[in-house]
Structures are given as C-alpha cells and as structure tokens.
C-alpha cells in the first residue's frame, strides 16, 4: 500500500507527476481515490434501438477518417454498424483517433447520442476493442477527479492493472465488527467502488467505506480522549466570592447561556483531570467574557493562563478586553501581551514579568506563546477561533510543563451535532446558544446585478454617516473559468470609480502576515472606509463601527460561511446590513433565501452540511481540513453505528496495532484534525 505509484504498470514519470498534483503518491492514495461519480454504460443495445442520450453498442468500424475543418478544429468521423444498422460517431480534436482504430474490428462504443440539425451521431464516444474486461465502455464506468493532462480514462486503466492486487488485500476491520454491522468486506467494497457490477454494489460499498471512515475518526477521537483522561492537570478551585464580585462589576448581565457555560468550565477545571472543552457560540455571543472568567480563577490561584489567538491583531484586541475586564477585580496587571511585533525591549520586559510571576495571563499568538514562555505553572490554555488544540501541540506542552493544562477552545463556527460528535468526539462541547439582549438582527438582502448601482448609492449614504463596510469576494484574482468578481477587480473598480472618494483597502491571503495586520488595523481604527477582502476576515476582529457586509458572488459561499461573515456586522446594538450579490440574475437564490430568512447559525450549518458536505463547514481550502471521501454526515444511522463500534473496540481493549491499515487511517485522522 505504501508503494510509490511509479512502480505500477502503466504509470510512468509523467502520469505519476500528474497524479502527484492531485495528492496521489502511493498505491493507498490511488485506491482511496474513489470515483466522483459513475456513468452507466453497462447495457448494450442494438444500433437500431438507439435513442438520444447515453448509449452503449457493440459494433464494427466500417470507416473512419479525420480532417482539420479549420485551424484548431479537427473532426474525426466514423461509421460503425452491427446486424441491426449503422450509426455515425464524431470526435472533436482527437486527431490520433483514426489511426488508432482498426476497421472491421469489433468495438464497444459508449457515449451520448445526439440529434442536432438533421445530423445524428454519438458524440466524443469512448471506444475500445470488445473484450470481457472493458474499461471505458460497456460497464458502469467510474469517473475520477481529473487534472490538466490526466484524464479519467488513464486512471481507469491504472486501476484495472491494480485490480488483482486489490483482490489480495486483507480485511482491515476486526471481523466481528464486519459481521455485527453487516458490512461488505474490505476487498468487496474497494472493488465495488472502482469496478462496480451494479448500482446496488456501489451503494453497499459506499456504506462500508463510510462506516470505516467514521469508525476511524471516532477511534482517533476516543483514543485522544482516553489518553487525555490519564493525564494530570493542576486543579483550579472555584472561588465563589471572586466569581460573584467579577460578575457584579460587569457592565452587563451575563446571559443564561454564558452562566451555564462558565459553570461547566469551573466544574471541569476543579478536577486534576485535564479539561478538554470547546465552546461554540455565534459571533457576538460573548465568548470573551467566558474566557476571562475561566482565566480569572486560574490566575487568582497563582497559576498561569494563556490565551492564544490566530492573529496578532486579535491578540491585541483580546489583551485590551482582558485588561478592562480584569481591572474591576484589580487583576489587570497580571495581563501580558506576547506577540512577534513587540519591540525587543518590550518583549524582554514581558518575559521578565512572566518569569517573576507578576504577569500570569499571557495573551498572544500560538507560535509566540508556545515557544518562549516558562510554563511551569500553566494551568489553563484558551484558544480562540479554533476548534481544538492539536494532539501534537498538547503533547509538547505537556512535556514542557510536566502536567497537562486544561484546554478551552472557542469557535464561532456552528457545527451540527452529528458532525461535532464525530470529529470532535474527544471534546466536551458547550453551547453559547443565546445572544446578549438588544442585538438587532442583521438586515440581509439578496441583490441581483442590475440592482447594484442603486445599492452602491444607498451604501454611500451609510458611509457618509461615518460607517464602514466589509466586502468579501470568493477569489483573489480574476479567473477564466469563474465569472465571479475577484477582490482585485472589485478593489480596482472601487478605488478608480465607484467609491473613489472613499478610502479603500485590499486584504487577502497572499499578503504577508505583517501587511495583513497593517491593513486590518487601519480598518479597525477607522482609517479605511471600505475593506475589500477574501474570506481571510472570517476569523476575526471586532470592528463595531463596520455596519455593512457586502458579499460578492454570494452563490459561491456556503451558508454557514455567509452567516459567519454576517456576524462581523452584528456586534453592536446598531443596525447591520448584509448584501448578498449574485454573479448573474439567473444564479440560484433558493439556498440563499434561507440565510435571508434565518439568523440561526446552527440551522444554517445543518442545511449547509446537507447541501455541501462537511468540507464546507470545515473549510476545505485550509489545512486541518476534514476530507471525508464517502461518508455522508447526515446519515445519522451510519454515524451512530460506526461510533458505537468504535466504543466497543476500545472497551474490549482491542489493540489498534493488530490492524495496521486501520491504525494508519486513525493516525492520519489525528494528524489532520490536529493541524488545525
Ligand atoms: P464573541 O463571542 O464573538 O467573541 P465577544 O465576546 O467579543 O463575542 O462579545 C461581543 C460584544 O458583546 C462585546 O462588546 C461584549 O462586551 C458584549 N457582551 C458580551 N456578553 C454580553 C452580555 N451578556 N450582555 C451584553 N453585552 C455582552
Ligand atoms: Mg471572539
């Protein structure tokens, strides 16, 4: 399975390189590169019975010839026939066709029969010599992901050469599980996906592979949990008087949800078993104060706490918030900011304050905190805008500190329950499912291209009032294939035309970190009126003065993602506006209507999961992504079955090492999920 694909028959250097582009390097990668879809060409019909649509025939080639119609357009035409009649075949730009085809030989031919302007033909058919093992025709033909210069047909051929090897693979799940859950065998399912004999076979195979995926994911999570439960943490006792006086001095009343979550956290950190908890709450639900209250207990006990943010800017904002919040109980001097851009003297001073124990709540970016801090007394780590803290990072910290810190992660991405239980099975989850009172729901509107000009006028009035606007585009630069506007194009239009009297900034992922920070802080401080960006702003900063979120090419975003973006302008009691710009008037708006009508992040996330699959929620473009190949995360029965199988596996004390293929999968899951 770990063999390089170049060792395979039919895979030379060129093909190997192209497969590499798609992330396929080993035989295992190849085998798990399941078809994206299938074309059913399994039913052979007589030529006389051909009707428009996909057809497969077995016929003799009577004549075939190719010619250039004009420069760049080559046409090959053939006539083939069987006992019942003959039919025309047409290929575009396949000049090799005619030479490669033997007249009078019997071929399988599969393709779409089209009737156009009096001319009828099977267009661009697949064709191969009739045999008992057809690859591209006369069967349910798998369609694989393609890349430039690598066609599905090539992958089919490589897979065909591999079929015998697949047949010899051992079972990779415990046999009692295969039996109990009535799964098809490992081999059956792999063959069923790559060489299906029927559509039913595909379904059965998918079920088994989906089970396996969820099983491995659950196992990965459960093993982490088990390991975590064995670790020792510093118990942080609950001090009621302190908590009460902190709450009393807040400028607002805590929501019931905040109270509940804070209580869950206090219960956890009292124990010497490390907490591993994720707080899920929409943007603006008030996670910061929850973090502050957790940190408060730890530092007042004389321990250290760390608050890690994904960006420096966010870290700075957190430091300010924490300073303000803790001032009321006289603990603000314990806050220290640790980010890369501090001047050497400032940095030195920060480290001194940490070393002397004067500063105990360390706020910064991941890298800075985990590398340079003396962590002997680190009792609590809070990670903001992250789903979890990676396994490896945890192990590192544990080694450094001599104990395992309590972990609290906070995320604004609503994650549907089934998904959360599966991929975050090692975490306890708290929901902040209530917004502070007085928030006005963001006014959300779908806007078609012809309404744009009027909208821009409306927006300018709002900007004139001193408000600010985010603009989010699906792409950085122009693309030939996608018609939607890129951030660069919008930026150009705004600065040169539409909003040339305003100050406009451009922010995207290709900028260097310090450039990003600079532009972001200019926007945050009000120096810029408009920030044109890609989704990099999704995770983020608090700019209460920004009241407009404009989403270009809205149909290209997931619902959960738009909801996240919208949250950026829902942070104060002022009215926020979210405009969803469609690329063209005919673009599908049905899905987006849901977001016009609902402000419930969880509901939208569920819907997203149903429509787009888990990658959409998890952000497939970033690393740390969850890349489920087959499992359908809305299939609750499958998920429950696979999870309970994983529980049994652990309970029975089964050894993962006995199942090397499974172990590899589990390990991969732990790596993937921990990068994030
Ligand atoms: P997020 O969950 O997005 O991190 P924040 O913690 O930044 O949200 O809170 C958003 C705003 O709401 C802040 O200005 C904060 O002071 C305020 N806030 C938090 N909790 C409450 C509450 N219970 N009542 C009123 N305002 C609150
Ligand atoms: Mg926050």
mmCIF file of N, CA and C and ligand atoms in Angstrom, residues 251-255 258 281-289 318 384-385 410 412 432 436-437 439 542 568 571, ligand 1:
data_model
loop_
_atom_site.group_PDB
_atom_site.id
_atom_site.type_symbol
_atom_site.label_atom_id
_atom_site.label_comp_id
_atom_site.label_asym_id
_atom_site.label_seq_id
_atom_site.Cartn_x
_atom_site.Cartn_y
_atom_site.Cartn_z
ATOM 1 N N UNK A 251 -20.325 45.439 33.062
ATOM 2 C CA UNK A 251 -21.272 46.473 32.627
ATOM 3 C C UNK A 251 -22.594 45.889 32.110
ATOM 4 N N UNK A 252 -22.699 44.583 32.087
ATOM 5 C CA UNK A 252 -23.943 43.956 31.606
ATOM 6 C C UNK A 252 -24.234 42.723 32.448
ATOM 7 N N UNK A 253 -25.448 42.214 32.317
ATOM 8 C CA UNK A 253 -25.765 40.937 32.955
ATOM 9 C C UNK A 253 -25.346 39.814 32.038
ATOM 10 N N UNK A 254 -24.805 38.764 32.611
ATOM 11 C CA UNK A 254 -24.473 37.604 31.783
ATOM 12 C C UNK A 254 -25.761 36.994 31.246
ATOM 13 N N UNK A 255 -25.671 36.429 30.047
ATOM 14 C CA UNK A 255 -26.832 35.688 29.551
ATOM 15 C C UNK A 255 -26.876 34.345 30.288
ATOM 16 N N UNK A 258 -24.266 32.075 28.966
ATOM 17 C CA UNK A 258 -22.917 32.348 29.476
ATOM 18 C C UNK A 258 -22.738 31.765 30.881
ATOM 19 N N UNK A 281 -20.112 29.302 19.942
ATOM 20 C CA UNK A 281 -21.079 30.383 20.062
ATOM 21 C C UNK A 281 -20.926 31.330 18.903
ATOM 22 N N UNK A 282 -22.027 31.707 18.315
ATOM 23 C CA UNK A 282 -22.016 32.610 17.179
ATOM 24 C C UNK A 282 -21.177 33.852 17.465
ATOM 25 N N UNK A 283 -20.747 34.487 16.403
ATOM 26 C CA UNK A 283 -20.048 35.759 16.551
ATOM 27 C C UNK A 283 -20.911 36.695 17.392
ATOM 28 N N UNK A 284 -20.310 37.290 18.410
ATOM 29 C CA UNK A 284 -21.044 38.243 19.230
ATOM 30 C C UNK A 284 -21.818 37.633 20.384
ATOM 31 N N UNK A 285 -21.692 36.330 20.562
ATOM 32 C CA UNK A 285 -22.452 35.696 21.646
ATOM 33 C C UNK A 285 -21.771 35.910 23.002
ATOM 34 N N UNK A 286 -20.578 36.465 22.986
ATOM 35 C CA UNK A 286 -19.936 36.829 24.247
ATOM 36 C C UNK A 286 -18.994 35.775 24.792
ATOM 37 N N UNK A 287 -18.108 35.296 23.934
ATOM 38 C CA UNK A 287 -17.167 34.261 24.371
ATOM 39 C C UNK A 287 -16.018 34.855 25.192
ATOM 40 N N UNK A 288 -15.699 36.115 24.901
ATOM 41 C CA UNK A 288 -14.539 36.705 25.567
ATOM 42 C C UNK A 288 -14.702 36.737 27.083
ATOM 43 N N UNK A 289 -15.880 37.093 27.535
ATOM 44 C CA UNK A 289 -16.069 37.192 28.971
ATOM 45 C C UNK A 289 -16.035 35.793 29.619
ATOM 46 N N UNK A 318 -7.719 41.182 22.296
ATOM 47 C CA UNK A 318 -8.015 40.384 23.490
ATOM 48 C C UNK A 318 -7.312 40.942 24.715
ATOM 49 N N UNK A 384 -8.627 30.812 20.910
ATOM 50 C CA UNK A 384 -9.782 31.495 20.356
ATOM 51 C C UNK A 384 -9.899 31.208 18.865
ATOM 52 N N UNK A 385 -11.123 31.151 18.397
ATOM 53 C CA UNK A 385 -11.420 30.935 16.982
ATOM 54 C C UNK A 385 -10.734 29.689 16.430
ATOM 55 N N UNK A 410 -12.474 27.970 21.663
ATOM 56 C CA UNK A 410 -13.684 28.742 21.403
ATOM 57 C C UNK A 410 -13.840 28.923 19.904
ATOM 58 N N UNK A 412 -16.583 30.246 16.602
ATOM 59 C CA UNK A 412 -17.833 30.870 16.189
ATOM 60 C C UNK A 412 -18.478 30.078 15.064
ATOM 61 N N UNK A 432 -22.971 28.265 23.453
ATOM 62 C CA UNK A 432 -23.452 29.601 23.824
ATOM 63 C C UNK A 432 -24.567 29.926 22.837
ATOM 64 N N UNK A 436 -26.607 38.167 23.585
ATOM 65 C CA UNK A 436 -26.912 39.209 24.571
ATOM 66 C C UNK A 436 -28.122 40.011 24.104
ATOM 67 N N UNK A 437 -28.901 40.527 25.021
ATOM 68 C CA UNK A 437 -30.121 41.224 24.631
ATOM 69 C C UNK A 437 -29.815 42.509 23.877
ATOM 70 N N UNK A 439 -29.511 43.008 20.657
ATOM 71 C CA UNK A 439 -28.884 42.928 19.336
ATOM 72 C C UNK A 439 -29.958 42.963 18.264
ATOM 73 N N UNK A 542 -12.883 42.578 15.916
ATOM 74 C CA UNK A 542 -14.052 43.313 16.300
ATOM 75 C C UNK A 542 -13.944 44.729 15.752
ATOM 76 N N UNK A 568 -19.948 39.592 11.478
ATOM 77 C CA UNK A 568 -18.985 40.685 11.622
ATOM 78 C C UNK A 568 -19.662 42.039 11.774
ATOM 79 N N UNK A 571 -22.238 43.256 15.765
ATOM 80 C CA UNK A 571 -21.563 43.258 17.050
ATOM 81 C C UNK A 571 -21.969 44.384 17.986
HETATM 82 P P1 LIG B 1 -17.577 36.669 20.537
HETATM 83 O O1 LIG B 1 -18.404 35.542 21.033
HETATM 84 O O2 LIG B 1 -17.805 36.914 19.089
HETATM 85 O O3 LIG B 1 -16.140 36.536 20.895
HETATM 86 P P2 LIG B 1 -17.439 38.962 22.266
HETATM 87 O O4 LIG B 1 -17.002 38.242 23.460
HETATM 88 O O5 LIG B 1 -16.410 39.723 21.522
HETATM 89 O O6 LIG B 1 -18.162 37.978 21.261
HETATM 90 O O7 LIG B 1 -18.646 39.903 22.650
HETATM 91 C C1 LIG B 1 -19.233 40.784 21.747
HETATM 92 C C2 LIG B 1 -19.707 42.035 22.461
HETATM 93 O O8 LIG B 1 -20.790 41.713 23.319
HETATM 94 C C3 LIG B 1 -18.655 42.651 23.339
HETATM 95 O O9 LIG B 1 -18.696 44.029 23.145
HETATM 96 C C4 LIG B 1 -19.061 42.254 24.739
HETATM 97 O O10 LIG B 1 -18.673 43.212 25.696
HETATM 98 C C5 LIG B 1 -20.559 42.190 24.627
HETATM 99 N N1 LIG B 1 -21.209 41.261 25.561
HETATM 100 C C6 LIG B 1 -20.757 40.059 25.964
HETATM 101 N N2 LIG B 1 -21.634 39.466 26.809
HETATM 102 C C7 LIG B 1 -22.665 40.329 26.939
HETATM 103 C C8 LIG B 1 -23.903 40.287 27.680
HETATM 104 N N3 LIG B 1 -24.230 39.255 28.435
HETATM 105 N N4 LIG B 1 -24.725 41.360 27.562
HETATM 106 C C9 LIG B 1 -24.399 42.405 26.791
HETATM 107 N N5 LIG B 1 -23.266 42.504 26.083
HETATM 108 C C10 LIG B 1 -22.401 41.465 26.139
#
